[in-house]
Amino acid sequence: MTEANSQNESPAFHIGVKAGTGIAIGYAPIAITYGLLAKTTGLTMGETLLLSMVVYAGAAQYIALNLLALGTGAIEIILTTFIVNIRHFLLSASLNEKSRKEDSMFKKMIYAFGITDETFSVAAVKPGELTAGYMFGLNVTAYGSWVLFSGIGHLFGASLPQILQESMSVALYAMFIGLLVPTLKGSWKLFFLAAIAASFNCIFIMGDILSNGWAIVASALLSAILVELLSTLREKAGVHHE
């Protein structure tokens, strides 16, 4: 790093922290709910924090809790987490086009870990190039909020009555609906993707064909292939969508 770059990193970091404050506030209730659910699932405080620190992906962590509750194996959980988060390859590649060329690959690799849907949205619309200082400030703020409130959620859940702790499992489904419904608006492809995946999952589970974990993985892959094939056929037929 040159001396000039070092002098520019500090204000860029603070600008990133300011940009990430809104994300940190938005993460708080979701992270608290995750901590509560982790408590009801049987995870210790250390396991809850470690999952937030290592995985750092809300939807994947909620799915992991559900799979743990179902007694799913570690390989199925890891594979499901990989599939759910595979889009981050594209998010990171997209932001790399806006990143400052002078920043080292090592720095980019570090702050790429902190890229989520929310931090990507903020960074993608930022005017000008993305510096490492800005991305560190943005990611540290969001990451710190997620980990901190995960622990608070677990700690707070320990003092709640047992019946109220068990009722928090409803938040899992509310979280999925909250993530899914806004995304489905105006996109027939995502709507059919969710519907077909749910249908495949029902067939695999109700027909006792696959275990819960593998049913989710197989449903996600089959629905993605089928919907993409249908989309290609529609484009060849000259049908416009979305």
PDB file of N, CA and C in Angstrom, residues 88-148:
ATOM      1  N   HIS A  88     -23.260 -15.678  -4.409  1.00  0.00           N
ATOM      2  CA  HIS A  88     -22.237 -14.730  -3.969  1.00  0.00           C
ATOM      3  C   HIS A  88     -21.015 -14.721  -4.885  1.00  0.00           C
ATOM      4  N   PHE A  89     -20.834 -15.781  -5.666  1.00  0.00           N
ATOM      5  CA  PHE A  89     -19.766 -15.751  -6.674  1.00  0.00           C
ATOM      6  C   PHE A  89     -20.029 -14.616  -7.668  1.00  0.00           C
ATOM      7  N   LEU A  90     -21.301 -14.514  -8.085  1.00  0.00           N
ATOM      8  CA  LEU A  90     -21.677 -13.480  -9.055  1.00  0.00           C
ATOM      9  C   LEU A  90     -21.634 -12.090  -8.419  1.00  0.00           C
ATOM     10  N   LEU A  91     -22.086 -11.990  -7.164  1.00  0.00           N
ATOM     11  CA  LEU A  91     -22.060 -10.690  -6.484  1.00  0.00           C
ATOM     12  C   LEU A  91     -20.626 -10.183  -6.345  1.00  0.00           C
ATOM     13  N   SER A  92     -19.719 -11.074  -5.940  1.00  0.00           N
ATOM     14  CA  SER A  92     -18.317 -10.687  -5.762  1.00  0.00           C
ATOM     15  C   SER A  92     -17.680 -10.307  -7.093  1.00  0.00           C
ATOM     16  N   ALA A  93     -17.988 -11.071  -8.140  1.00  0.00           N
ATOM     17  CA  ALA A  93     -17.425 -10.772  -9.469  1.00  0.00           C
ATOM     18  C   ALA A  93     -17.916  -9.425  -9.977  1.00  0.00           C
ATOM     19  N   SER A  94     -19.174  -9.117  -9.684  1.00  0.00           N
ATOM     20  CA  SER A  94     -19.736  -7.835 -10.117  1.00  0.00           C
ATOM     21  C   SER A  94     -19.072  -6.666  -9.401  1.00  0.00           C
ATOM     22  N   LEU A  95     -18.888  -6.777  -8.085  1.00  0.00           N
ATOM     23  CA  LEU A  95     -18.247  -5.693  -7.332  1.00  0.00           C
ATOM     24  C   LEU A  95     -16.781  -5.541  -7.683  1.00  0.00           C
ATOM     25  N   ASN A  96     -16.151  -6.629  -8.088  1.00  0.00           N
ATOM     26  CA  ASN A  96     -14.735  -6.568  -8.461  1.00  0.00           C
ATOM     27  C   ASN A  96     -14.508  -5.617  -9.640  1.00  0.00           C
ATOM     28  N   GLU A  97     -15.534  -5.483 -10.496  1.00  0.00           N
ATOM     29  CA  GLU A  97     -15.419  -4.578 -11.639  1.00  0.00           C
ATOM     30  C   GLU A  97     -15.379  -3.121 -11.195  1.00  0.00           C
ATOM     31  N   LYS A  98     -15.944  -2.831 -10.001  1.00  0.00           N
ATOM     32  CA  LYS A  98     -15.959  -1.461  -9.481  1.00  0.00           C
ATOM     33  C   LYS A  98     -14.826  -1.199  -8.494  1.00  0.00           C
ATOM     34  N   SER A  99     -14.100  -2.243  -8.116  1.00  0.00           N
ATOM     35  CA  SER A  99     -13.085  -2.091  -7.075  1.00  0.00           C
ATOM     36  C   SER A  99     -11.865  -1.346  -7.603  1.00  0.00           C
ATOM     37  N   ARG A 100     -11.159  -0.686  -6.691  1.00  0.00           N
ATOM     38  CA  ARG A 100      -9.957   0.058  -7.073  1.00  0.00           C
ATOM     39  C   ARG A 100      -8.852  -0.897  -7.472  1.00  0.00           C
ATOM     40  N   LYS A 101      -8.274  -0.678  -8.618  1.00  0.00           N
ATOM     41  CA  LYS A 101      -7.261  -1.580  -9.171  1.00  0.00           C
ATOM     42  C   LYS A 101      -6.017  -1.647  -8.296  1.00  0.00           C
ATOM     43  N   GLU A 102      -5.720  -0.541  -7.561  1.00  0.00           N
ATOM     44  CA  GLU A 102      -4.498  -0.512  -6.750  1.00  0.00           C
ATOM     45  C   GLU A 102      -4.606  -1.374  -5.497  1.00  0.00           C
ATOM     46  N   ASP A 103      -5.831  -1.701  -5.066  1.00  0.00           N
ATOM     47  CA  ASP A 103      -5.989  -2.540  -3.871  1.00  0.00           C
ATOM     48  C   ASP A 103      -5.521  -3.963  -4.164  1.00  0.00           C
ATOM     49  N   SER A 104      -4.834  -4.548  -3.200  1.00  0.00           N
ATOM     50  CA  SER A 104      -4.264  -5.880  -3.401  1.00  0.00           C
ATOM     51  C   SER A 104      -5.356  -6.949  -3.442  1.00  0.00           C
ATOM     52  N   MET A 105      -5.030  -8.064  -4.072  1.00  0.00           N
ATOM     53  CA  MET A 105      -5.958  -9.194  -4.132  1.00  0.00           C
ATOM     54  C   MET A 105      -6.274  -9.730  -2.739  1.00  0.00           C
ATOM     55  N   PHE A 106      -5.271  -9.639  -1.820  1.00  0.00           N
ATOM     56  CA  PHE A 106      -5.475 -10.119  -0.459  1.00  0.00           C
ATOM     57  C   PHE A 106      -6.579  -9.322   0.244  1.00  0.00           C
ATOM     58  N   LYS A 107      -6.552  -8.010   0.081  1.00  0.00           N
ATOM     59  CA  LYS A 107      -7.597  -7.180   0.693  1.00  0.00           C
ATOM     60  C   LYS A 107      -8.959  -7.504   0.105  1.00  0.00           C
ATOM     61  N   LYS A 108      -8.992  -7.682  -1.205  1.00  0.00           N
ATOM     62  CA  LYS A 108     -10.274  -7.983  -1.858  1.00  0.00           C
ATOM     63  C   LYS A 108     -10.823  -9.333  -1.391  1.00  0.00           C
ATOM     64  N   MET A 109      -9.937 -10.287  -1.176  1.00  0.00           N
ATOM     65  CA  MET A 109     -10.374 -11.596  -0.692  1.00  0.00           C
ATOM     66  C   MET A 109     -10.977 -11.491   0.704  1.00  0.00           C
ATOM     67  N   ILE A 110     -10.387 -10.604   1.538  1.00  0.00           N
ATOM     68  CA  ILE A 110     -10.888 -10.453   2.909  1.00  0.00           C
ATOM     69  C   ILE A 110     -12.271  -9.808   2.908  1.00  0.00           C
ATOM     70  N   TYR A 111     -12.401  -8.671   2.189  1.00  0.00           N
ATOM     71  CA  TYR A 111     -13.710  -8.004   2.259  1.00  0.00           C
ATOM     72  C   TYR A 111     -14.768  -8.716   1.415  1.00  0.00           C
ATOM     73  N   ALA A 112     -14.359  -9.615   0.525  1.00  0.00           N
ATOM     74  CA  ALA A 112     -15.347 -10.397  -0.229  1.00  0.00           C
ATOM     75  C   ALA A 112     -16.141 -11.310   0.705  1.00  0.00           C
ATOM     76  N   PHE A 113     -15.530 -11.717   1.833  1.00  0.00           N
ATOM     77  CA  PHE A 113     -16.237 -12.563   2.804  1.00  0.00           C
ATOM     78  C   PHE A 113     -17.460 -11.856   3.363  1.00  0.00           C
ATOM     79  N   GLY A 114     -17.382 -10.521   3.475  1.00  0.00           N
ATOM     80  CA  GLY A 114     -18.469  -9.767   4.098  1.00  0.00           C
ATOM     81  C   GLY A 114     -19.560  -9.332   3.145  1.00  0.00           C
ATOM     82  N   ILE A 115     -19.494  -9.786   1.888  1.00  0.00           N
ATOM     83  CA  ILE A 115     -20.514  -9.375   0.920  1.00  0.00           C
ATOM     84  C   ILE A 115     -21.790 -10.182   1.133  1.00  0.00           C
ATOM     85  N   THR A 116     -22.862  -9.476   1.399  1.00  0.00           N
ATOM     86  CA  THR A 116     -24.190 -10.078   1.512  1.00  0.00           C
ATOM     87  C   THR A 116     -25.108  -9.397   0.497  1.00  0.00           C
ATOM     88  N   ASP A 117     -26.341  -9.830   0.443  1.00  0.00           N
ATOM     89  CA  ASP A 117     -27.290  -9.178  -0.473  1.00  0.00           C
ATOM     90  C   ASP A 117     -27.410  -7.693  -0.148  1.00  0.00           C
ATOM     91  N   GLU A 118     -27.403  -7.375   1.153  1.00  0.00           N
ATOM     92  CA  GLU A 118     -27.615  -5.993   1.581  1.00  0.00           C
ATOM     93  C   GLU A 118     -26.372  -5.128   1.337  1.00  0.00           C
ATOM     94  N   THR A 119     -25.191  -5.627   1.727  1.00  0.00           N
ATOM     95  CA  THR A 119     -23.975  -4.832   1.507  1.00  0.00           C
ATOM     96  C   THR A 119     -23.681  -4.697   0.014  1.00  0.00           C
ATOM     97  N   PHE A 120     -24.028  -5.729  -0.753  1.00  0.00           N
ATOM     98  CA  PHE A 120     -23.857  -5.635  -2.214  1.00  0.00           C
ATOM     99  C   PHE A 120     -24.730  -4.515  -2.773  1.00  0.00           C
ATOM    100  N   SER A 121     -25.982  -4.442  -2.301  1.00  0.00           N
ATOM    101  CA  SER A 121     -26.907  -3.418  -2.807  1.00  0.00           C
ATOM    102  C   SER A 121     -26.364  -2.022  -2.541  1.00  0.00           C
ATOM    103  N   VAL A 122     -25.799  -1.811  -1.343  1.00  0.00           N
ATOM    104  CA  VAL A 122     -25.254  -0.499  -0.989  1.00  0.00           C
ATOM    105  C   VAL A 122     -24.002  -0.204  -1.810  1.00  0.00           C
ATOM    106  N   ALA A 123     -23.104  -1.185  -1.904  1.00  0.00           N
ATOM    107  CA  ALA A 123     -21.839  -0.973  -2.621  1.00  0.00           C
ATOM    108  C   ALA A 123     -22.060  -0.802  -4.126  1.00  0.00           C
ATOM    109  N   ALA A 124     -23.027  -1.523  -4.676  1.00  0.00           N
ATOM    110  CA  ALA A 124     -23.242  -1.487  -6.133  1.00  0.00           C
ATOM    111  C   ALA A 124     -23.718  -0.132  -6.618  1.00  0.00           C
ATOM    112  N   VAL A 125     -24.465   0.590  -5.756  1.00  0.00           N
ATOM    113  CA  VAL A 125     -25.010   1.892  -6.190  1.00  0.00           C
ATOM    114  C   VAL A 125     -24.122   3.053  -5.753  1.00  0.00           C
ATOM    115  N   LYS A 126     -23.009   2.767  -5.059  1.00  0.00           N
ATOM    116  CA  LYS A 126     -22.112   3.842  -4.648  1.00  0.00           C
ATOM    117  C   LYS A 126     -21.432   4.448  -5.879  1.00  0.00           C
ATOM    118  N   PRO A 127     -21.482   5.764  -6.002  1.00  0.00           N
ATOM    119  CA  PRO A 127     -20.813   6.392  -7.148  1.00  0.00           C
ATOM    120  C   PRO A 127     -19.294   6.198  -7.083  1.00  0.00           C
ATOM    121  N   GLY A 128     -18.680   6.022  -8.218  1.00  0.00           N
ATOM    122  CA  GLY A 128     -17.224   5.885  -8.258  1.00  0.00           C
ATOM    123  C   GLY A 128     -16.749   4.487  -7.913  1.00  0.00           C
ATOM    124  N   GLU A 129     -15.417   4.366  -7.756  1.00  0.00           N
ATOM    125  CA  GLU A 129     -14.832   3.051  -7.485  1.00  0.00           C
ATOM    126  C   GLU A 129     -14.961   2.676  -6.018  1.00  0.00           C
ATOM    127  N   LEU A 130     -14.844   1.403  -5.746  1.00  0.00           N
ATOM    128  CA  LEU A 130     -14.926   0.895  -4.379  1.00  0.00           C
ATOM    129  C   LEU A 130     -13.520   0.694  -3.842  1.00  0.00           C
ATOM    130  N   THR A 131     -13.191   1.378  -2.749  1.00  0.00           N
ATOM    131  CA  THR A 131     -11.883   1.196  -2.122  1.00  0.00           C
ATOM    132  C   THR A 131     -11.984   0.136  -1.027  1.00  0.00           C
ATOM    133  N   ALA A 132     -10.842  -0.418  -0.676  1.00  0.00           N
ATOM    134  CA  ALA A 132     -10.814  -1.438   0.376  1.00  0.00           C
ATOM    135  C   ALA A 132     -11.269  -0.843   1.707  1.00  0.00           C
ATOM    136  N   GLY A 133     -10.874   0.409   1.984  1.00  0.00           N
ATOM    137  CA  GLY A 133     -11.274   1.059   3.225  1.00  0.00           C
ATOM    138  C   GLY A 133     -12.788   1.179   3.340  1.00  0.00           C
ATOM    139  N   TYR A 134     -13.429   1.585   2.256  1.00  0.00           N
ATOM    140  CA  TYR A 134     -14.893   1.716   2.259  1.00  0.00           C
ATOM    141  C   TYR A 134     -15.560   0.367   2.485  1.00  0.00           C
ATOM    142  N   MET A 135     -15.100  -0.659   1.785  1.00  0.00           N
ATOM    143  CA  MET A 135     -15.705  -1.984   1.906  1.00  0.00           C
ATOM    144  C   MET A 135     -15.490  -2.575   3.297  1.00  0.00           C
ATOM    145  N   PHE A 136     -14.304  -2.338   3.881  1.00  0.00           N
ATOM    146  CA  PHE A 136     -14.069  -2.823   5.248  1.00  0.00           C
ATOM    147  C   PHE A 136     -15.022  -2.134   6.233  1.00  0.00           C
ATOM    148  N   GLY A 137     -15.191  -0.819   6.091  1.00  0.00           N
ATOM    149  CA  GLY A 137     -16.100  -0.100   6.983  1.00  0.00           C
ATOM    150  C   GLY A 137     -17.527  -0.583   6.846  1.00  0.00           C
ATOM    151  N   LEU A 138     -17.962  -0.777   5.599  1.00  0.00           N
ATOM    152  CA  LEU A 138     -19.321  -1.257   5.329  1.00  0.00           C
ATOM    153  C   LEU A 138     -19.539  -2.655   5.897  1.00  0.00           C
ATOM    154  N   ASN A 139     -18.602  -3.542   5.613  1.00  0.00           N
ATOM    155  CA  ASN A 139     -18.772  -4.947   6.012  1.00  0.00           C
ATOM    156  C   ASN A 139     -18.623  -5.153   7.516  1.00  0.00           C
ATOM    157  N   VAL A 140     -17.653  -4.461   8.122  1.00  0.00           N
ATOM    158  CA  VAL A 140     -17.440  -4.631   9.571  1.00  0.00           C
ATOM    159  C   VAL A 140     -18.670  -4.193  10.352  1.00  0.00           C
ATOM    160  N   THR A 141     -19.305  -3.108   9.925  1.00  0.00           N
ATOM    161  CA  THR A 141     -20.501  -2.616  10.615  1.00  0.00           C
ATOM    162  C   THR A 141     -21.635  -3.630  10.536  1.00  0.00           C
ATOM    163  N   ALA A 142     -21.894  -4.141   9.321  1.00  0.00           N
ATOM    164  CA  ALA A 142     -22.982  -5.109   9.143  1.00  0.00           C
ATOM    165  C   ALA A 142     -22.654  -6.428   9.850  1.00  0.00           C
ATOM    166  N   TYR A 143     -21.419  -6.888   9.684  1.00  0.00           N
ATOM    167  CA  TYR A 143     -20.980  -8.154  10.286  1.00  0.00           C
ATOM    168  C   TYR A 143     -21.036  -8.080  11.814  1.00  0.00           C
ATOM    169  N   GLY A 144     -20.542  -6.965  12.378  1.00  0.00           N
ATOM    170  CA  GLY A 144     -20.553  -6.814  13.827  1.00  0.00           C
ATOM    171  C   GLY A 144     -21.962  -6.841  14.388  1.00  0.00           C
ATOM    172  N   SER A 145     -22.887  -6.187  13.683  1.00  0.00           N
ATOM    173  CA  SER A 145     -24.283  -6.179  14.126  1.00  0.00           C
ATOM    174  C   SER A 145     -24.864  -7.591  14.116  1.00  0.00           C
ATOM    175  N   TRP A 146     -24.589  -8.335  13.052  1.00  0.00           N
ATOM    176  CA  TRP A 146     -25.155  -9.687  12.925  1.00  0.00           C
ATOM    177  C   TRP A 146     -24.655 -10.614  14.040  1.00  0.00           C
ATOM    178  N   VAL A 147     -23.362 -10.577  14.288  1.00  0.00           N
ATOM    179  CA  VAL A 147     -22.782 -11.452  15.311  1.00  0.00           C
ATOM    180  C   VAL A 147     -23.227 -11.020  16.705  1.00  0.00           C
ATOM    181  N   LEU A 148     -23.167  -9.701  16.965  1.00  0.00           N
ATOM    182  CA  LEU A 148     -23.528  -9.184  18.290  1.00  0.00           C
ATOM    183  C   LEU A 148     -24.973  -9.520  18.646  1.00  0.00           C
TER     184      LEU A 148
END
